[in-house]
mmCIF file of C-alpha atoms in Angstrom:
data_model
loop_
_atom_site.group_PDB
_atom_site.id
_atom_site.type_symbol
_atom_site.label_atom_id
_atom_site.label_comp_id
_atom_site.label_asym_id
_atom_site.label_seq_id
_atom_site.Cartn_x
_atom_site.Cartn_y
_atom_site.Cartn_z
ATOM 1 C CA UNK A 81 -54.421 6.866 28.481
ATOM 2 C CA UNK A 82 -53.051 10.459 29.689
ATOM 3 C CA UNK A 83 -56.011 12.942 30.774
ATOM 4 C CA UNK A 84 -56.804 14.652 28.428
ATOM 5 C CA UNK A 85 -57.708 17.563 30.390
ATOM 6 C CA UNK A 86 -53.968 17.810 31.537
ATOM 7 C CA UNK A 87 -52.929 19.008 28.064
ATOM 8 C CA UNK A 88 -51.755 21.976 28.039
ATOM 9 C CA UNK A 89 -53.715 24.490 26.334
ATOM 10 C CA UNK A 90 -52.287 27.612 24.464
ATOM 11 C CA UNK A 91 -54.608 30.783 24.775
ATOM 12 C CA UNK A 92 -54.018 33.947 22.871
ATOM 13 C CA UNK A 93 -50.593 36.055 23.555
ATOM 14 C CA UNK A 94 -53.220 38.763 24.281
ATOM 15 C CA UNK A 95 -56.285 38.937 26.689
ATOM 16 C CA UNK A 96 -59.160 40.354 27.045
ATOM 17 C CA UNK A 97 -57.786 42.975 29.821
ATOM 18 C CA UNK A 98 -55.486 43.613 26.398
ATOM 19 C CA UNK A 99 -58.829 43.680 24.379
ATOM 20 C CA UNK A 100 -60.722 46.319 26.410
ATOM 21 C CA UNK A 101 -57.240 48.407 26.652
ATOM 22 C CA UNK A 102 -57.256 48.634 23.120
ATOM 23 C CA UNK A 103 -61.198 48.903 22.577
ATOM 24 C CA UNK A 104 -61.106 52.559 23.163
ATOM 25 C CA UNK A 105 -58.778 53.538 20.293
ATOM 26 C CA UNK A 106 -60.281 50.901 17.898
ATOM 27 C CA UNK A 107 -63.449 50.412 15.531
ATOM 28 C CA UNK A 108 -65.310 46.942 16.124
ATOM 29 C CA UNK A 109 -66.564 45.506 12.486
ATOM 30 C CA UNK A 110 -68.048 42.737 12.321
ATOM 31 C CA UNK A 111 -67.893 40.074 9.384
ATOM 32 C CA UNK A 112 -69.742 36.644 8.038
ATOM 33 C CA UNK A 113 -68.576 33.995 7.741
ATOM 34 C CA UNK A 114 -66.745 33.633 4.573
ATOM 35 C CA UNK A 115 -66.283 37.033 4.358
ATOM 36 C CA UNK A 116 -63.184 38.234 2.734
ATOM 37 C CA UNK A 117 -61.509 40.789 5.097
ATOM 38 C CA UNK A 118 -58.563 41.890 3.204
ATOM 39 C CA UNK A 119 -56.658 40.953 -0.197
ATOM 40 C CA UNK A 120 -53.370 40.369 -1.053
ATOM 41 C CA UNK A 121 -51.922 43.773 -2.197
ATOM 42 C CA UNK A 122 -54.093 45.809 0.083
ATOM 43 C CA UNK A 123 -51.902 48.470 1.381
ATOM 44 C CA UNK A 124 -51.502 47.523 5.680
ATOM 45 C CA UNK A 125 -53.337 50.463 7.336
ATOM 46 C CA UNK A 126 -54.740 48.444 10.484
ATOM 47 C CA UNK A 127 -53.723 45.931 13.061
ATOM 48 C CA UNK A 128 -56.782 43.404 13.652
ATOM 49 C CA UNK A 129 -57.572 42.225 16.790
ATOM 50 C CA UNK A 130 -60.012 39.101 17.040
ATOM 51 C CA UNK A 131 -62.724 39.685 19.438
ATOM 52 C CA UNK A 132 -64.909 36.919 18.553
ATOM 53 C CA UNK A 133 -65.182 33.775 16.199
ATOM 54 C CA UNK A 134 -62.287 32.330 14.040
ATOM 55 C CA UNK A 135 -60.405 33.472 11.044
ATOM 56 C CA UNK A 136 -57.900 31.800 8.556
ATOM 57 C CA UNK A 137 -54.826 33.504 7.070
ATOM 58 C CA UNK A 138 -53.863 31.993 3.845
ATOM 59 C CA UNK A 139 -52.045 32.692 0.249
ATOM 60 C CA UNK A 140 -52.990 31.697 -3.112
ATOM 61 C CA UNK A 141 -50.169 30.324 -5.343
ATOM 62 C CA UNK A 142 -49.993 31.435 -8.805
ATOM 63 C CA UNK A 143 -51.746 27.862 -9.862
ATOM 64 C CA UNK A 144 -54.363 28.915 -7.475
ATOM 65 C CA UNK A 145 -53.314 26.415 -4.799
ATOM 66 C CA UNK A 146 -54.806 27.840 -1.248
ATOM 67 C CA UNK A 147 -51.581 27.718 1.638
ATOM 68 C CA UNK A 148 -53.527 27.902 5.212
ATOM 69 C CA UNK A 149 -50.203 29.741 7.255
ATOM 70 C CA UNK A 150 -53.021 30.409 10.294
ATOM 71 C CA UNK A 151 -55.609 29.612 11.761
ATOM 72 C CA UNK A 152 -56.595 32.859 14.351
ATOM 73 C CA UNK A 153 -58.627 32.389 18.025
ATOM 74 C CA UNK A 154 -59.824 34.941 20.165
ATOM 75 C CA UNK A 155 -57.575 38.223 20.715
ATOM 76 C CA UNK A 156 -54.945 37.179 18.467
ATOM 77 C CA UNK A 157 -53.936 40.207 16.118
ATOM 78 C CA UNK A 158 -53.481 40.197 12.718
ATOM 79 C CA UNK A 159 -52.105 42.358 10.018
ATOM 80 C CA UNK A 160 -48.844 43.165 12.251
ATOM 81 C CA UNK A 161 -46.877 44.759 9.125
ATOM 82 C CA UNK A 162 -48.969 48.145 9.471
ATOM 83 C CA UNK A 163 -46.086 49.031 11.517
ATOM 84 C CA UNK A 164 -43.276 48.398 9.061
ATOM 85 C CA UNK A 165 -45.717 51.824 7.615
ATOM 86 C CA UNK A 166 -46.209 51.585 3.519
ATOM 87 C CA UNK A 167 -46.412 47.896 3.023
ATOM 88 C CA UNK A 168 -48.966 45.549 0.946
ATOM 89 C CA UNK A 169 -50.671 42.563 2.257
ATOM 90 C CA UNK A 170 -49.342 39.649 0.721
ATOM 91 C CA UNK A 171 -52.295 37.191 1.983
ATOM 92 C CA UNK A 172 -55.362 36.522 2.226
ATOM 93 C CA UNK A 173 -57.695 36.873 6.029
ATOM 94 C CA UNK A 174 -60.872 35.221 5.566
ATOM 95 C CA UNK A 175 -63.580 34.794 8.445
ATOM 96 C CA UNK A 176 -63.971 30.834 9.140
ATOM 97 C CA UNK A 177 -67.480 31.908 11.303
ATOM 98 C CA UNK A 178 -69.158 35.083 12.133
ATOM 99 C CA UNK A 179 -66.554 37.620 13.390
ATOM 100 C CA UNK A 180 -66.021 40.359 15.538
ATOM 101 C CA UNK A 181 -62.728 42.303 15.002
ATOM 102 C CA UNK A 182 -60.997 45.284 16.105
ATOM 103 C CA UNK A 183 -59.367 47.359 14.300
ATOM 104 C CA UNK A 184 -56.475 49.845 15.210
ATOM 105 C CA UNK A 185 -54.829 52.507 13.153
ATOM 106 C CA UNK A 186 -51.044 51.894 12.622
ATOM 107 C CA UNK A 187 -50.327 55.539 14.799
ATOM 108 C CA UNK A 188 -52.607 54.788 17.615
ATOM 109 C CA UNK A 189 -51.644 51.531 18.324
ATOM 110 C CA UNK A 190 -47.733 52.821 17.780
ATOM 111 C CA UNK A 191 -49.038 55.438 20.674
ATOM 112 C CA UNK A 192 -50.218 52.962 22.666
ATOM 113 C CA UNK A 193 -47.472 50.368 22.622
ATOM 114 C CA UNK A 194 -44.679 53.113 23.075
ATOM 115 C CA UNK A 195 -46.158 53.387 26.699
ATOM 116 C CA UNK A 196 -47.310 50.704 27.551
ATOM 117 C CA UNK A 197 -44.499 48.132 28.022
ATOM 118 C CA UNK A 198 -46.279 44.844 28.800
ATOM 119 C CA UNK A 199 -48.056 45.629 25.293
ATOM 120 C CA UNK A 200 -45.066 45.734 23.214
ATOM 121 C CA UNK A 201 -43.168 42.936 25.153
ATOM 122 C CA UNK A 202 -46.868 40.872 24.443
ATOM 123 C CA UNK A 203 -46.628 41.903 20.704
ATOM 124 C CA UNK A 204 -42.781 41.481 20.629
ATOM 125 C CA UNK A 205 -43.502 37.912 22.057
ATOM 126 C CA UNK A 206 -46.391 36.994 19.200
ATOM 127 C CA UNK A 207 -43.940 38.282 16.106
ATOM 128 C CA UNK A 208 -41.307 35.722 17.665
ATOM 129 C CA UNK A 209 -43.666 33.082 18.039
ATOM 130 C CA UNK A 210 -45.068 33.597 14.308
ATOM 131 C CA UNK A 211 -41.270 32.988 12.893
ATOM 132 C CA UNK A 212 -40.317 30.269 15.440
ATOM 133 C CA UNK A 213 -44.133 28.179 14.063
ATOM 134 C CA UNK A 214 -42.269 29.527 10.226
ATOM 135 C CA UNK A 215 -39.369 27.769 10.948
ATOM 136 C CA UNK A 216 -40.488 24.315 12.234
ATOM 137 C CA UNK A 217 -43.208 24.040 9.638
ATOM 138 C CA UNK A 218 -40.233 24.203 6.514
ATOM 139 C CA UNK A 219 -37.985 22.220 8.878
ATOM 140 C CA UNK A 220 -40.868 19.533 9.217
ATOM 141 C CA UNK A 221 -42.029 19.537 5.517
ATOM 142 C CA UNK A 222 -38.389 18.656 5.163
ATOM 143 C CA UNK A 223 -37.945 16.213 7.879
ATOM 144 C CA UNK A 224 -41.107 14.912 8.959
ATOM 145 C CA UNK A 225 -43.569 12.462 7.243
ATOM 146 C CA UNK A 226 -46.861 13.538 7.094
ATOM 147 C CA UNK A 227 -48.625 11.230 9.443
ATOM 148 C CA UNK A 228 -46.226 13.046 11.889
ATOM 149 C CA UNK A 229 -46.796 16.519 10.251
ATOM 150 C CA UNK A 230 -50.572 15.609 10.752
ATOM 151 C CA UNK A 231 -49.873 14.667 14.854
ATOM 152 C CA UNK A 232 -48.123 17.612 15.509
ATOM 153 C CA UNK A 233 -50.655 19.814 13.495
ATOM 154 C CA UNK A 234 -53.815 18.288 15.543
ATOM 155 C CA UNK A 235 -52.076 18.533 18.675
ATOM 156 C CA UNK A 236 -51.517 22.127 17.940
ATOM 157 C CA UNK A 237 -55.225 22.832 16.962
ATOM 158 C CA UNK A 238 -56.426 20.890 20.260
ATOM 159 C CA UNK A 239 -54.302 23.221 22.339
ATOM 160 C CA UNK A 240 -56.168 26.085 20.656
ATOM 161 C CA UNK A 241 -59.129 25.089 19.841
ATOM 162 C CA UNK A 242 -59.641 21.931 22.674
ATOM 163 C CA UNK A 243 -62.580 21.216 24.471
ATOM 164 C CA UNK A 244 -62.348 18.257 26.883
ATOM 165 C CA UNK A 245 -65.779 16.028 26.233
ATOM 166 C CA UNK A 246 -66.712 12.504 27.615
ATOM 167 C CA UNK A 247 -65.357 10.906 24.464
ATOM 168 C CA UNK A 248 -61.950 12.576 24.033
ATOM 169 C CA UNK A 249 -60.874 16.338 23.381
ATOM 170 C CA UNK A 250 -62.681 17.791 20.974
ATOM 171 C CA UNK A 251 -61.136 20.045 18.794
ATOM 172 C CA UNK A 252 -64.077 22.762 18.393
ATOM 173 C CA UNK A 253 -63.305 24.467 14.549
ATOM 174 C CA UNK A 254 -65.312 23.015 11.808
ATOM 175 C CA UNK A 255 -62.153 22.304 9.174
ATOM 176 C CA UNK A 256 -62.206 20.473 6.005
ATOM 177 C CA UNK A 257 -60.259 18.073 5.062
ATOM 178 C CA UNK A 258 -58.733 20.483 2.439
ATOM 179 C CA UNK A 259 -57.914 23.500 4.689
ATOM 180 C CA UNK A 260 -56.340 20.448 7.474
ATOM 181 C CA UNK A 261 -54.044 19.279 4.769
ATOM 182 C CA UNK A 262 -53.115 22.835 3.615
ATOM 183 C CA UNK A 263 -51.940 23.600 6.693
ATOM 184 C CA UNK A 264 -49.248 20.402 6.590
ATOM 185 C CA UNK A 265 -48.474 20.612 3.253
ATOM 186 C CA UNK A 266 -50.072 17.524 2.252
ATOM 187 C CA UNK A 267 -53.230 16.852 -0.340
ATOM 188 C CA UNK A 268 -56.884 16.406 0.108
ATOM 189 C CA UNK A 269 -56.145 12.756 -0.383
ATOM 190 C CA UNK A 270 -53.407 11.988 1.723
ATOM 191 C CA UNK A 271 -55.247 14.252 4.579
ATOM 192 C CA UNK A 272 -58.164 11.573 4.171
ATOM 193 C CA UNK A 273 -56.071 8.508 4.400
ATOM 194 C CA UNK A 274 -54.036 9.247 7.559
ATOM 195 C CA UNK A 275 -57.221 10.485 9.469
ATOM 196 C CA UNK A 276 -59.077 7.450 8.789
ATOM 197 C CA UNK A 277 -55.663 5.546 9.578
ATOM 198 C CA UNK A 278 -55.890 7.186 13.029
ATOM 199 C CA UNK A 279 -59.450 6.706 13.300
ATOM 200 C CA UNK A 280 -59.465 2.921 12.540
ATOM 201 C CA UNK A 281 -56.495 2.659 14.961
ATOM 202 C CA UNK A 282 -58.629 4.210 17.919
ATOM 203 C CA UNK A 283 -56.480 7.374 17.962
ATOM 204 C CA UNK A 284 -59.219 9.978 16.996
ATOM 205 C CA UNK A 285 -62.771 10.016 15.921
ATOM 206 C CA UNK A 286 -65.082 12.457 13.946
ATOM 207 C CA UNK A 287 -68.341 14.742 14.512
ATOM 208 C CA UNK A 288 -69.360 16.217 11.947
ATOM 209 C CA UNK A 289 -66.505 18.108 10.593
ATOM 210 C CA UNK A 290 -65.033 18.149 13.972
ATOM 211 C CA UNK A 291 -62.237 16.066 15.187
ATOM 212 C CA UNK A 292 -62.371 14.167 18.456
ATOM 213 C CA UNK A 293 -58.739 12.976 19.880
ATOM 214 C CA UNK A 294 -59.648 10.134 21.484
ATOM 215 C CA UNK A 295 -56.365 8.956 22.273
ATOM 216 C CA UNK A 296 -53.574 12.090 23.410
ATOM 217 C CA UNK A 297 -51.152 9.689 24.521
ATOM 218 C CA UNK A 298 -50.986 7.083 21.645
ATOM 219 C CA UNK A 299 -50.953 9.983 19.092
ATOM 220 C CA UNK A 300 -47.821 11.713 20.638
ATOM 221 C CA UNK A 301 -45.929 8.229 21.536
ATOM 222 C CA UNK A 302 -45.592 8.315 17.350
ATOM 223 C CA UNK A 303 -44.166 11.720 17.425
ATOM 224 C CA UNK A 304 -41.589 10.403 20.097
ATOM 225 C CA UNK A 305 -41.041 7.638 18.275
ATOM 226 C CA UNK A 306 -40.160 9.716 15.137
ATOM 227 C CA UNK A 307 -37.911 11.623 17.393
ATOM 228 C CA UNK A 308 -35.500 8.952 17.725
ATOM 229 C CA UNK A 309 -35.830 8.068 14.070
ATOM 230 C CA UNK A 310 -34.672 11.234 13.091
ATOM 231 C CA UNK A 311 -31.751 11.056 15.751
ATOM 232 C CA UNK A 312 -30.615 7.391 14.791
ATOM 233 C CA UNK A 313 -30.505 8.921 11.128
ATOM 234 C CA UNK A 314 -28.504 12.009 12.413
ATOM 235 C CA UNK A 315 -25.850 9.401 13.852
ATOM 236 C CA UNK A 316 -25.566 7.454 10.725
ATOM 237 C CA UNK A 317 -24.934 10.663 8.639
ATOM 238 C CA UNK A 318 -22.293 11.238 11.219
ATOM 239 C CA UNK A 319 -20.902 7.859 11.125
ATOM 240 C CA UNK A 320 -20.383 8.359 7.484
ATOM 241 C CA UNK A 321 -18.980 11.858 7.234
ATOM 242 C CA UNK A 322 -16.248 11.341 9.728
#
C-alpha cells in the first residue's frame, strides 16, 4: 500500500502572504454555515477571497437540479468575473461551514494586480486551472464511467481537503452523498452504490459523513487500468477508420 502521506497535496493558488497583501484593501464578512452569499443574477461587484472554512459554488438547473462546479478551501478567490466589469453571477456561493471571507472591490484589486506581478501571474494561473478542471470534467462525463469519475473526484478532494490519520487519509469536508455525486454527474443512488462498492472492497471507509481512503494505491490502479481501456478502444476506432 503507497503512503499515504506521500500524496501530493494541492494547497490554494494563493497564500496567506497573498491574504494579508490583500487584507488591507478588503472588508472581512463573515457568514454561517448555509448562508447564501450571492445569487445567480447578482451583478459581480467583488472578488472573494476565502480566509477561513469551506464554501461550495453551484447552479440550479431550470428543473431545480443542484450542479456542485466547486468546492472552495482556504485563500481560494471567488467571483473572478468582477473584472470582466458589468457582469451577473450566474451561480450560486453557499458557505459549507462558518466562513470568513474577504472581499475586494473590482478597482482596488485591478490596482493592486496591475503592480504587483506575482499577483496577476497567481490569478492568471487559477483562471487557467478553473477551465483546464472545465474541460476534463465534460471530457470525463463523456469518457469515463462513474466508478472512475468517482476515483478521480475523491482523489481530488483528498489532495484538498486530506488529512493523513492512522486509518487512511481522511478527507476532512463533511459532504453528502448528494453534493459528492453532483460534483461527477452521477445520482444520489449511484453515488451510494459505488462508495459502498469501494468500501466493501477495502478501498475506503466512512466517519460520519467523512470519507476515509483507506487504500490510495488500489483506488488509482483502477484509474490506470481505465487508462488503457480507453487507449485499446482508441486503437480499435483507428483500426476501423483506416
Amino acid at each position: 500500500m503507497q503512503n499515504l502521506t506521500d500524496i501530493e497535496f494541492k494547497p490554494s493558488v494563493f497564500t496567506a502572504d497573498d491574504f494579508l497583501k490583500l487584507r488591507s484593501i478588503g472588508n472581512l464578512n463573515k457568514y454561517r454555515k448555509h448562508e447564501t452569499i450571492f445569487f445567480p443574477e447578482s451583478p459581480y461587484r467583488f472578488i472573494y477571497m476565502l480566509n477561513k472554512g469551506k464554501v461550495k459554488v453551484y447552479r440550479i438547473s431550470r428543473r431545480g437540479k443542484e450542479t456542485i462546479i466547486r468546492i472552495l478551501q482556504p485563500y481560494d478567490m471567488f467571483g473572478e468575473y468582477a473584472v470582466l466589469g458589468d457582469y451577473q453571477s450566474r451561480e450560486s456561493v453557499e458557505a459549507m461551514e462558518e466562513c470568513e471571507l474577504l472581499l475586494i472591490s473590482r478597482n482596488d484589486f485591478m490596482q493592486v494586480i496591475q503592480t504587483d506581478s506575482d499577483l496577476l501571474m497567481k490569478f492568471n494561473r487559477m483562471l487557467l486551472e478553473r477551465n483546464y478542471d472545465l474541460e476534463t470534467y465534460v471530457a470525463d462525463l463523456s469518457f469515463r464511467d462513474v466508478n472512475v469519475r468517482m476515483i478521480k473526484k475523491l482523489v481530488e478532494l483528498a489532495r484538498k481537503f486530506g488529512k493523513p490519520s492512522r486509518d487512511g487519509l481522511v478527507i476532512d469536508i463533511k459532504i453528502t452523498q448528494y453534493e459528492l455525486g453532483n460534483l461527477i454527474g452521477a445520482t444520489r443512488e449511484t453515488t451510494s452504490t459505488v462508495l459502498n462498492d469501494f468500501k466493501r472492497d477495502g478501498l475506503i471507509n466512512f466517519s460520519g459523513r467523512k470519507i476515509i481512503i483507506s487504500d490510495l494505491d488500489a483506488l488509482l490502479e483502477r484509474v490506470s487500468d481505465d487508462e488503457v481501456t480507453l487507449e485499446e478502444e482508441g486503437e480499435k476506432e483507428s483500426k476501423k477508420s483506416s
